[in-house]
Amino acid sequence: MQAAAQLREPFTWPSNGVVRAPFRLFSDPEIYALEQERIFRGPVWSFLCLEVEIPDPGDYRTTTVGETPVVVTRDHDGAIHAMVNRCAHKGALVCLKKKDNVASLSCVYHAWNYDLDGRLRGVAFRNGIRGQGGMPSDFEPKDHRLEPLKVETFCGMVFGTFCDDVAPVESYLGPEMAQFITRNLGRPLRILGTHSQIIHNNWKLYVENLRDSYHATLLHTFYTTFKVNRLDMDGGIVLSDRKWHHISFARRANMTEAAEYRESKVHSASYDSALAGPALLKSWDEFDDGITHSIQTIFPNLCVQFTLNSLAIRFFAPRGVDKTELFWIYLGYERDSEEQSQMRVLQSNLTGAAGLVSLEDGCINEFVQRGTKTSPQAASFLEMGGREVRSEKNSRATEAAVRGFWHGYRGIMGF
Ligand SMILES: [Fe+2]
């Protein structure tokens, strides 16, 4: 309860536990600031980038961990490093582009220069000009490096952490999560496209949204109308061993139409529509497990999704208590044929900022933000599927994964 005590206004979680999430969590700047320290600088692995984004020596890619700017580099020996993108002199951003290829890292402000592993190698006018000025004689470049993060890669993804005391990435994921990531990403990847969007809500509302299998076929009419994903398909929820991460999966071929869709007045269930471009949903079986739709989340802010043949990574970064930047990376495999790549690109229209099944998420979380910000003492009701926090191998009419996130969040925040 240490963290709760640090707040000027004490925070107490409702006695019934993770079946309630107090709305204050989405709008309190003090809690937001504490999350930067406890979560994003705490015992988690944050997704930084893909290895294929920095394939060559000298490549860098900038990103953020929480709100902290970070740069990921590949050095001249091929090793990957990550550092806070903040000059050791005055604190200016060092790398200003999203991506570049450079011999070393140089701050534009006073030309302090760093090796690709973040060690300071040159300070302009260190010995002054014509013997006048300059740094004191006891100045030690080795004491002034870019702040490093610990880095590990898994299935082509680069992860970083500020915490010395966190298990290796594969243990952090746990066996079931690691196995499913390997299913989806465990071969050479090819980036098909990227984009990002700003959503006007607290980052944890997007966390909940990704873990919320209950909403998917209600809010997203395309899923239901065109039978891409429905809760009356064979499917379930898998929580990781510590409940922090999850997989939601469905098998499109195994669907028995449930009366509940009509009885609950799910508006899209009665649509009688046909696609003008049916090629959009033309797909091939990639795996022998029959799974045609999956959403996998990794605590705190990573998602790997595979719908039909559309593979994408989403990650999101807080940009203030009520603002979040959401990044999309669309992927295929190096081994794909041209036709397969084209099919993946076509199906990528399902997701993204204007995606046929994700466009609604760009505003629904803002609706929650707007609905809750003046009611910090009230709380959401998260009892769909019961009050337990456990895997549901045969149902996705549950909020078990949302409860799983709050279970992890409470532990790490000390709430
Ligand atoms: Fe959604």
GROMACS .gro file of C-alpha atoms and ligand atoms in nm:
model
  416
    1MET     CA    1   0.000   0.000   0.000
    2GLN     CA    2   0.310   0.217  -0.028
    3ALA     CA    3   0.203   0.383  -0.352
    4ALA     CA    4  -0.144   0.466  -0.229
    5ALA     CA    5   0.016   0.641   0.067
    6GLN     CA    6   0.221   0.865  -0.165
    7LEU     CA    7  -0.092   1.026  -0.302
    8ARG     CA    8  -0.220   1.347  -0.143
    9GLU     CA    9  -0.570   1.207  -0.159
   10PRO     CA   10  -0.547   0.845  -0.038
   11PHE     CA   11  -0.669   0.583  -0.283
   12THR     CA   12  -0.853   0.275  -0.163
   13TRP     CA   13  -0.961   0.001  -0.400
   14PRO     CA   14  -1.322  -0.111  -0.348
   15SER     CA   15  -1.346  -0.406  -0.111
   16ASN     CA   16  -1.490  -0.636  -0.379
   17GLY     CA   17  -1.161  -0.621  -0.570
   18VAL     CA   18  -1.098  -0.629  -0.944
   19VAL     CA   19  -1.467  -0.657  -1.036
   20ARG     CA   20  -1.467  -0.279  -0.987
   21ALA     CA   21  -1.230  -0.021  -1.136
   22PRO     CA   22  -1.272   0.323  -0.978
   23PHE     CA   23  -1.309   0.596  -1.240
   24ARG     CA   24  -1.050   0.807  -1.060
   25LEU     CA   25  -0.788   0.579  -1.215
   26PHE     CA   26  -0.860   0.732  -1.556
   27SER     CA   27  -0.844   1.100  -1.467
   28ASP     CA   28  -0.619   1.160  -1.165
   29PRO     CA   29  -0.289   1.328  -1.266
   30GLU     CA   30  -0.118   1.206  -0.947
   31ILE     CA   31  -0.199   0.843  -1.021
   32TYR     CA   32  -0.086   0.900  -1.378
   33ALA     CA   33   0.250   1.034  -1.255
   34LEU     CA   34   0.291   0.739  -1.021
   35GLU     CA   35   0.227   0.497  -1.308
   36GLN     CA   36   0.521   0.645  -1.498
   37GLU     CA   37   0.745   0.549  -1.209
   38ARG     CA   38   0.582   0.228  -1.084
   39ILE     CA   39   0.488   0.071  -1.416
   40PHE     CA   40   0.686   0.219  -1.703
   41ARG     CA   41   1.007   0.248  -1.499
   42GLY     CA   42   0.911  -0.056  -1.295
   43PRO     CA   43   0.936  -0.435  -1.331
   44VAL     CA   44   0.792  -0.468  -1.681
   45TRP     CA   45   0.931  -0.525  -2.029
   46SER     CA   46   0.816  -0.257  -2.271
   47PHE     CA   47   0.797  -0.321  -2.644
   48LEU     CA   48   1.046  -0.085  -2.813
   49CYS     CA   49   1.048  -0.179  -3.181
   50LEU     CA   50   1.097  -0.468  -3.419
   51GLU     CA   51   1.444  -0.593  -3.509
   52VAL     CA   52   1.357  -0.546  -3.877
   53GLU     CA   53   1.315  -0.174  -3.814
   54ILE     CA   54   1.688  -0.146  -3.735
   55PRO     CA   55   1.846  -0.409  -3.962
   56ASP     CA   56   2.182  -0.239  -4.031
   57PRO     CA   57   2.471  -0.116  -3.816
   58GLY     CA   58   2.413   0.252  -3.734
   59ASP     CA   59   2.033   0.227  -3.756
   60TYR     CA   60   1.831   0.389  -3.483
   61ARG     CA   61   1.461   0.407  -3.404
   62THR     CA   62   1.308   0.642  -3.150
   63THR     CA   63   1.013   0.550  -2.931
   64THR     CA   64   0.887   0.615  -2.579
   65VAL     CA   65   0.853   0.405  -2.265
   66GLY     CA   66   0.564   0.563  -2.086
   67GLU     CA   67   0.635   0.928  -2.161
   68THR     CA   68   1.012   0.881  -2.147
   69PRO     CA   69   1.179   0.925  -2.488
   70VAL     CA   70   1.395   0.629  -2.582
   71VAL     CA   71   1.626   0.551  -2.873
   72VAL     CA   72   1.704   0.198  -2.989
   73THR     CA   73   2.024   0.148  -3.188
   74ARG     CA   74   2.216  -0.124  -3.367
   75ASP     CA   75   2.588  -0.077  -3.317
   76HIS     CA   76   2.868  -0.153  -3.561
   77ASP     CA   77   2.894  -0.510  -3.427
   78GLY     CA   78   2.523  -0.571  -3.476
   79ALA     CA   79   2.430  -0.553  -3.106
   80ILE     CA   80   2.109  -0.373  -3.006
   81HIS     CA   81   2.108  -0.102  -2.738
   82ALA     CA   82   1.841   0.122  -2.589
   83MET     CA   83   1.896   0.445  -2.404
   84VAL     CA   84   1.691   0.736  -2.278
   85ASN     CA   85   1.693   0.983  -2.565
   86ARG     CA   86   1.813   1.265  -2.344
   87CYS     CA   87   2.151   1.434  -2.365
   88ALA     CA   88   2.362   1.397  -2.051
   89HIS     CA   89   2.445   1.767  -2.073
   90LYS     CA   90   2.126   1.975  -2.071
   91GLY     CA   91   1.871   1.703  -2.127
   92ALA     CA   92   1.773   1.779  -2.486
   93LEU     CA   93   1.644   1.504  -2.715
   94VAL     CA   94   1.947   1.364  -2.900
   95CYS     CA   95   1.783   1.174  -3.186
   96LEU     CA   96   1.514   1.380  -3.353
   97LYS     CA   97   1.389   1.151  -3.630
   98LYS     CA   98   1.170   0.844  -3.612
   99LYS     CA   99   1.445   0.644  -3.789
  100ASP     CA  100   1.788   0.715  -3.927
  101ASN     CA  101   2.126   0.562  -3.998
  102VAL     CA  102   2.420   0.737  -3.832
  103ALA     CA  103   2.786   0.678  -3.742
  104SER     CA  104   2.728   0.809  -3.389
  105LEU     CA  105   2.463   1.002  -3.195
  106SER     CA  106   2.505   1.376  -3.177
  107CYS     CA  107   2.306   1.631  -2.980
  108VAL     CA  108   2.232   1.938  -3.192
  109TYR     CA  109   2.234   2.171  -2.890
  110HIS     CA  110   2.606   2.164  -2.791
  111ALA     CA  111   2.733   1.884  -3.017
  112TRP     CA  112   2.792   1.629  -2.741
  113ASN     CA  113   2.858   1.308  -2.926
  114TYR     CA  114   2.779   0.951  -2.821
  115ASP     CA  115   2.872   0.605  -2.944
  116LEU     CA  116   2.584   0.386  -3.062
  117ASP     CA  117   2.583   0.218  -2.720
  118GLY     CA  118   2.527   0.555  -2.549
  119ARG     CA  119   2.879   0.618  -2.418
  120LEU     CA  120   2.991   0.978  -2.439
  121ARG     CA  121   3.280   1.006  -2.677
  122GLY     CA  122   3.317   1.375  -2.751
  123VAL     CA  123   3.236   1.708  -2.586
  124ALA     CA  124   3.270   2.018  -2.803
  125PHE     CA  125   3.528   2.264  -2.667
  126ARG     CA  126   3.614   2.029  -2.381
  127ASN     CA  127   3.951   2.205  -2.350
  128GLY     CA  128   3.806   2.547  -2.423
  129ILE     CA  129   3.911   2.776  -2.706
  130ARG     CA  130   4.276   2.873  -2.725
  131GLY     CA  131   4.329   2.750  -2.373
  132GLN     CA  132   4.045   2.952  -2.225
  133GLY     CA  133   3.729   2.801  -2.080
  134GLY     CA  134   3.646   2.434  -2.122
  135MET     CA  135   3.546   2.165  -1.878
  136PRO     CA  136   3.713   2.129  -1.539
  137SER     CA  137   4.024   1.907  -1.538
  138ASP     CA  138   3.842   1.634  -1.344
  139PHE     CA  139   3.570   1.601  -1.611
  140GLU     CA  140   3.524   1.228  -1.688
  141PRO     CA  141   3.333   1.142  -2.009
  142LYS     CA  142   3.257   0.795  -1.871
  143ASP     CA  143   3.043   0.956  -1.599
  144HIS     CA  144   2.817   1.117  -1.858
  145ARG     CA  145   2.653   0.859  -2.079
  146LEU     CA  146   2.298   0.823  -2.210
  147GLU     CA  147   2.093   0.641  -1.947
  148PRO     CA  148   2.074   0.279  -2.061
  149LEU     CA  149   1.781   0.038  -2.055
  150LYS     CA  150   1.828  -0.336  -2.034
  151VAL     CA  151   1.737  -0.489  -2.372
  152GLU     CA  152   1.623  -0.834  -2.485
  153THR     CA  153   1.476  -0.962  -2.807
  154PHE     CA  154   1.207  -1.225  -2.853
  155CYS     CA  155   1.061  -1.339  -3.187
  156GLY     CA  156   1.191  -1.029  -3.365
  157MET     CA  157   1.058  -0.790  -3.103
  158VAL     CA  158   1.293  -0.567  -2.904
  159PHE     CA  159   1.194  -0.517  -2.542
  160GLY     CA  160   1.347  -0.280  -2.289
  161THR     CA  161   1.326  -0.227  -1.916
  162PHE     CA  162   1.455   0.021  -1.660
  163CYS     CA  163   1.434  -0.241  -1.388
  164ASP     CA  164   1.734  -0.453  -1.286
  165ASP     CA  165   1.510  -0.694  -1.106
  166VAL     CA  166   1.281  -0.834  -1.376
  167ALA     CA  167   1.280  -1.190  -1.513
  168PRO     CA  168   1.400  -1.248  -1.872
  169VAL     CA  169   1.137  -1.170  -2.138
  170GLU     CA  170   1.042  -1.534  -2.197
  171SER     CA  171   0.973  -1.590  -1.826
  172TYR     CA  172   0.797  -1.254  -1.804
  173LEU     CA  173   0.562  -1.375  -2.080
  174GLY     CA  174   0.515  -1.722  -1.934
  175PRO     CA  175   0.500  -2.042  -2.141
  176GLU     CA  176   0.153  -2.006  -2.299
  177MET     CA  177   0.208  -1.644  -2.403
  178ALA     CA  178   0.557  -1.715  -2.537
  179GLN     CA  179   0.429  -2.011  -2.737
  180PHE     CA  180   0.152  -1.808  -2.901
  181ILE     CA  181   0.387  -1.522  -2.987
  182THR     CA  182   0.616  -1.779  -3.146
  183ARG     CA  183   0.318  -1.909  -3.347
  184ASN     CA  184   0.251  -1.562  -3.484
  185LEU     CA  185   0.591  -1.394  -3.500
  186GLY     CA  186   0.845  -1.674  -3.482
  187ARG     CA  187   0.978  -1.641  -3.837
  188PRO     CA  188   1.141  -1.361  -4.036
  189LEU     CA  189   0.898  -1.070  -4.053
  190ARG     CA  190   0.829  -0.816  -4.322
  191ILE     CA  191   0.674  -0.478  -4.238
  192LEU     CA  192   0.384  -0.398  -4.470
  193GLY     CA  193   0.299  -0.058  -4.327
  194THR     CA  194   0.267   0.153  -4.015
  195HIS     CA  195   0.056   0.437  -3.885
  196SER     CA  196  -0.039   0.599  -3.558
  197GLN     CA  197  -0.333   0.784  -3.413
  198ILE     CA  198  -0.408   0.995  -3.108
  199ILE     CA  199  -0.696   0.874  -2.896
  200HIS     CA  200  -0.843   1.104  -2.633
  201ASN     CA  201  -0.856   0.875  -2.336
  202ASN     CA  202  -0.643   0.746  -2.052
  203TRP     CA  203  -0.408   0.468  -2.166
  204LYS     CA  204  -0.572   0.213  -1.936
  205LEU     CA  205  -0.906   0.247  -2.111
  206TYR     CA  206  -0.734   0.116  -2.422
  207VAL     CA  207  -0.576  -0.159  -2.211
  208GLU     CA  208  -0.925  -0.262  -2.099
  209ASN     CA  209  -1.065  -0.232  -2.450
  210LEU     CA  210  -0.807  -0.475  -2.591
  211ARG     CA  211  -0.886  -0.728  -2.320
  212ASP     CA  212  -1.262  -0.684  -2.353
  213SER     CA  213  -1.390  -0.974  -2.559
  214TYR     CA  214  -1.745  -0.889  -2.447
  215HIS     CA  215  -1.762  -0.571  -2.656
  216ALA     CA  216  -1.597  -0.694  -2.973
  217THR     CA  217  -1.899  -0.837  -3.150
  218LEU     CA  218  -2.143  -0.581  -3.008
  219LEU     CA  219  -1.965  -0.255  -3.087
  220HIS     CA  220  -1.795  -0.375  -3.404
  221THR     CA  221  -2.080  -0.440  -3.640
  222PHE     CA  222  -1.856  -0.561  -3.919
  223TYR     CA  223  -1.739  -0.859  -3.712
  224THR     CA  224  -2.091  -0.979  -3.651
  225THR     CA  225  -2.246  -0.894  -3.986
  226PHE     CA  226  -1.977  -1.071  -4.186
  227LYS     CA  227  -1.914  -1.347  -3.931
  228VAL     CA  228  -1.544  -1.269  -3.892
  229ASN     CA  229  -1.560  -1.292  -3.516
  230ARG     CA  230  -1.861  -1.375  -3.298
  231LEU     CA  231  -1.904  -1.511  -2.949
  232ASP     CA  232  -2.102  -1.805  -3.085
  233MET     CA  233  -1.788  -1.929  -3.257
  234ASP     CA  234  -1.568  -2.177  -3.081
  235GLY     CA  235  -1.323  -1.970  -2.875
  236GLY     CA  236  -1.196  -1.869  -2.536
  237ILE     CA  237  -0.968  -1.661  -2.318
  238VAL     CA  238  -0.628  -1.765  -2.188
  239LEU     CA  239  -0.472  -1.569  -1.904
  240SER     CA  240  -0.100  -1.591  -1.837
  241ASP     CA  241   0.025  -1.750  -1.518
  242ARG     CA  242   0.040  -1.413  -1.337
  243LYS     CA  243  -0.281  -1.295  -1.517
  244TRP     CA  244  -0.108  -0.987  -1.659
  245HIS     CA  245  -0.126  -1.095  -2.025
  246HIS     CA  246  -0.398  -1.267  -2.224
  247ILE     CA  247  -0.502  -1.433  -2.549
  248SER     CA  248  -0.854  -1.420  -2.688
  249PHE     CA  249  -0.909  -1.663  -2.976
  250ALA     CA  250  -1.189  -1.775  -3.209
  251ARG     CA  251  -1.237  -2.040  -3.476
  252ARG     CA  252  -1.453  -1.901  -3.752
  253ALA     CA  253  -1.534  -2.240  -3.904
  254ASN     CA  254  -1.693  -2.356  -3.579
  255MET     CA  255  -1.995  -2.134  -3.538
  256THR     CA  256  -2.342  -2.226  -3.422
  257GLU     CA  257  -2.568  -1.926  -3.446
  258ALA     CA  258  -2.678  -1.828  -3.095
  259ALA     CA  259  -3.028  -1.690  -3.041
  260GLU     CA  260  -2.883  -1.440  -2.792
  261TYR     CA  261  -2.757  -1.219  -3.072
  262ARG     CA  262  -3.116  -1.159  -3.188
  263GLU     CA  263  -3.270  -1.161  -2.840
  264SER     CA  264  -3.022  -0.900  -2.712
  265LYS     CA  265  -3.109  -0.670  -2.999
  266VAL     CA  266  -2.751  -0.668  -3.123
  267HIS     CA  267  -2.807  -0.427  -3.405
  268SER     CA  268  -2.570  -0.591  -3.651
  269ALA     CA  269  -2.709  -0.941  -3.603
  270SER     CA  270  -3.006  -0.868  -3.824
  271TYR     CA  271  -2.817  -0.690  -4.098
  272ASP     CA  272  -2.855  -0.859  -4.431
  273SER     CA  273  -2.555  -0.717  -4.607
  274ALA     CA  274  -2.309  -0.836  -4.865
  275LEU     CA  275  -1.967  -0.699  -4.939
  276ALA     CA  276  -1.926  -0.525  -5.274
  277GLY     CA  277  -1.565  -0.648  -5.257
  278PRO     CA  278  -1.584  -1.001  -5.113
  279ALA     CA  279  -1.211  -1.049  -5.182
  280LEU     CA  280  -1.154  -0.856  -4.859
  281LEU     CA  281  -1.238  -1.164  -4.655
  282LYS     CA  282  -1.074  -1.422  -4.879
  283SER     CA  283  -0.820  -1.596  -4.660
  284TRP     CA  284  -0.605  -1.903  -4.632
  285ASP     CA  285  -0.535  -2.129  -4.334
  286GLU     CA  286  -0.192  -2.043  -4.194
  287PHE     CA  287  -0.189  -2.274  -3.894
  288ASP     CA  288  -0.329  -2.614  -3.811
  289ASP     CA  289  -0.506  -2.505  -3.490
  290GLY     CA  290  -0.813  -2.366  -3.669
  291ILE     CA  291  -0.779  -2.026  -3.497
  292THR     CA  292  -0.883  -1.750  -3.736
  293HIS     CA  293  -0.893  -1.456  -3.498
  294SER     CA  294  -0.673  -1.376  -3.202
  295ILE     CA  295  -0.588  -1.081  -2.985
  296GLN     CA  296  -0.294  -1.121  -2.750
  297THR     CA  297  -0.200  -0.855  -2.497
  298ILE     CA  298   0.126  -0.823  -2.311
  299PHE     CA  299   0.132  -0.605  -1.999
  300PRO     CA  300   0.145  -0.312  -2.003
  301ASN     CA  301   0.090  -0.180  -2.355
  302LEU     CA  302   0.149  -0.432  -2.634
  303CYS     CA  303  -0.096  -0.626  -2.849
  304VAL     CA  304  -0.038  -0.882  -3.123
  305GLN     CA  305  -0.344  -0.952  -3.333
  306PHE     CA  306  -0.410  -1.196  -3.611
  307THR     CA  307  -0.746  -1.173  -3.788
  308LEU     CA  308  -0.779  -1.403  -4.089
  309ASN     CA  309  -0.437  -1.330  -4.248
  310SER     CA  310  -0.399  -0.978  -4.114
  311LEU     CA  311  -0.115  -0.971  -3.864
  312ALA     CA  312  -0.046  -0.652  -3.671
  313ILE     CA  313   0.126  -0.524  -3.364
  314ARG     CA  314  -0.028  -0.241  -3.168
  315PHE     CA  315   0.141  -0.057  -2.888
  316PHE     CA  316   0.035   0.260  -2.719
  317ALA     CA  317   0.203   0.528  -2.518
  318PRO     CA  318   0.048   0.762  -2.264
  319ARG     CA  319   0.065   1.126  -2.368
  320GLY     CA  320  -0.105   1.274  -2.064
  321VAL     CA  321  -0.377   1.155  -1.828
  322ASP     CA  322  -0.642   1.173  -2.101
  323LYS     CA  323  -0.442   1.129  -2.419
  324THR     CA  324  -0.278   0.821  -2.573
  325GLU     CA  325  -0.084   0.760  -2.891
  326LEU     CA  326  -0.163   0.430  -3.057
  327PHE     CA  327   0.082   0.278  -3.305
  328TRP     CA  328   0.005   0.010  -3.562
  329ILE     CA  329   0.261  -0.206  -3.743
  330TYR     CA  330   0.120  -0.433  -4.016
  331LEU     CA  331   0.323  -0.744  -4.077
  332GLY     CA  332   0.373  -1.032  -4.311
  333TYR     CA  333   0.647  -1.290  -4.337
  334GLU     CA  334   0.956  -1.280  -4.554
  335ARG     CA  335   0.847  -1.613  -4.703
  336ASP     CA  336   0.509  -1.475  -4.823
  337SER     CA  337   0.431  -1.483  -5.192
  338GLU     CA  338   0.332  -1.159  -5.362
  339GLU     CA  339  -0.030  -1.276  -5.364
  340GLN     CA  340  -0.019  -1.347  -4.990
  341SER     CA  341   0.129  -1.004  -4.920
  342GLN     CA  342  -0.149  -0.844  -5.123
  343MET     CA  343  -0.412  -1.039  -4.930
  344ARG     CA  344  -0.261  -0.927  -4.600
  345VAL     CA  345  -0.254  -0.565  -4.715
  346LEU     CA  346  -0.617  -0.586  -4.826
  347GLN     CA  347  -0.723  -0.742  -4.494
  348SER     CA  348  -0.533  -0.474  -4.304
  349ASN     CA  349  -0.833  -0.256  -4.388
  350LEU     CA  350  -1.006  -0.441  -4.105
  351THR     CA  351  -0.792  -0.270  -3.841
  352GLY     CA  352  -0.619   0.060  -3.775
  353ALA     CA  353  -0.747   0.413  -3.721
  354ALA     CA  354  -1.010   0.376  -3.994
  355GLY     CA  355  -1.035  -0.004  -3.979
  356LEU     CA  356  -1.364  -0.177  -4.044
  357VAL     CA  357  -1.346  -0.346  -3.702
  358SER     CA  358  -1.139  -0.101  -3.501
  359LEU     CA  359  -1.252   0.243  -3.603
  360GLU     CA  360  -1.510   0.239  -3.322
  361ASP     CA  361  -1.241   0.188  -3.057
  362GLY     CA  362  -1.094   0.523  -3.158
  363CYS     CA  363  -1.395   0.696  -3.003
  364ILE     CA  364  -1.557   0.452  -2.758
  365ASN     CA  365  -1.277   0.495  -2.504
  366GLU     CA  366  -1.315   0.871  -2.530
  367PHE     CA  367  -1.685   0.826  -2.458
  368VAL     CA  368  -1.585   0.648  -2.135
  369GLN     CA  369  -1.335   0.923  -2.054
  370ARG     CA  370  -1.602   1.187  -2.102
  371GLY     CA  371  -1.861   0.985  -1.911
  372THR     CA  372  -1.642   0.920  -1.608
  373LYS     CA  373  -1.418   1.219  -1.551
  374THR     CA  374  -1.656   1.401  -1.316
  375SER     CA  375  -1.735   1.084  -1.116
  376PRO     CA  376  -1.400   0.976  -0.969
  377GLN     CA  377  -1.567   0.798  -0.677
  378ALA     CA  378  -1.788   0.581  -0.898
  379ALA     CA  379  -1.654   0.261  -1.052
  380SER     CA  380  -1.707   0.032  -1.349
  381PHE     CA  381  -1.886  -0.301  -1.302
  382LEU     CA  382  -1.675  -0.592  -1.429
  383GLU     CA  383  -1.866  -0.909  -1.347
  384MET     CA  384  -1.940  -1.047  -1.693
  385GLY     CA  385  -1.831  -1.412  -1.685
  386GLY     CA  386  -1.821  -1.414  -1.305
  387ARG     CA  387  -1.588  -1.267  -1.050
  388GLU     CA  388  -1.295  -1.499  -1.102
  389VAL     CA  389  -0.969  -1.405  -1.268
  390ARG     CA  390  -0.891  -1.715  -1.469
  391SER     CA  391  -0.880  -1.857  -1.821
  392GLU     CA  392  -1.210  -1.942  -1.991
  393LYS     CA  393  -1.125  -2.198  -2.254
  394ASN     CA  394  -1.481  -2.217  -2.394
  395SER     CA  395  -1.625  -1.868  -2.364
  396ARG     CA  396  -1.547  -1.510  -2.447
  397ALA     CA  397  -1.865  -1.369  -2.292
  398THR     CA  398  -1.644  -1.265  -2.004
  399GLU     CA  399  -1.440  -0.978  -1.865
  400ALA     CA  400  -1.186  -1.215  -1.711
  401ALA     CA  401  -0.895  -1.059  -1.902
  402VAL     CA  402  -0.995  -0.708  -1.793
  403ARG     CA  403  -0.998  -0.832  -1.434
  404GLY     CA  404  -0.659  -0.991  -1.502
  405PHE     CA  405  -0.513  -0.654  -1.599
  406TRP     CA  406  -0.643  -0.490  -1.284
  407HIS     CA  407  -0.504  -0.776  -1.080
  408GLY     CA  408  -0.158  -0.705  -1.224
  409TYR     CA  409  -0.201  -0.329  -1.199
  410ARG     CA  410  -0.296  -0.341  -0.832
  411GLY     CA  411   0.008  -0.554  -0.754
  412ILE     CA  412   0.256  -0.333  -0.934
  413MET     CA  413   0.103  -0.003  -0.817
  414GLY     CA  414   0.060  -0.118  -0.458
  415PHE     CA  415  -0.313  -0.034  -0.462
  416FE      FE  416  -1.293  -0.296  -2.996
   0.00000   0.00000   0.00000
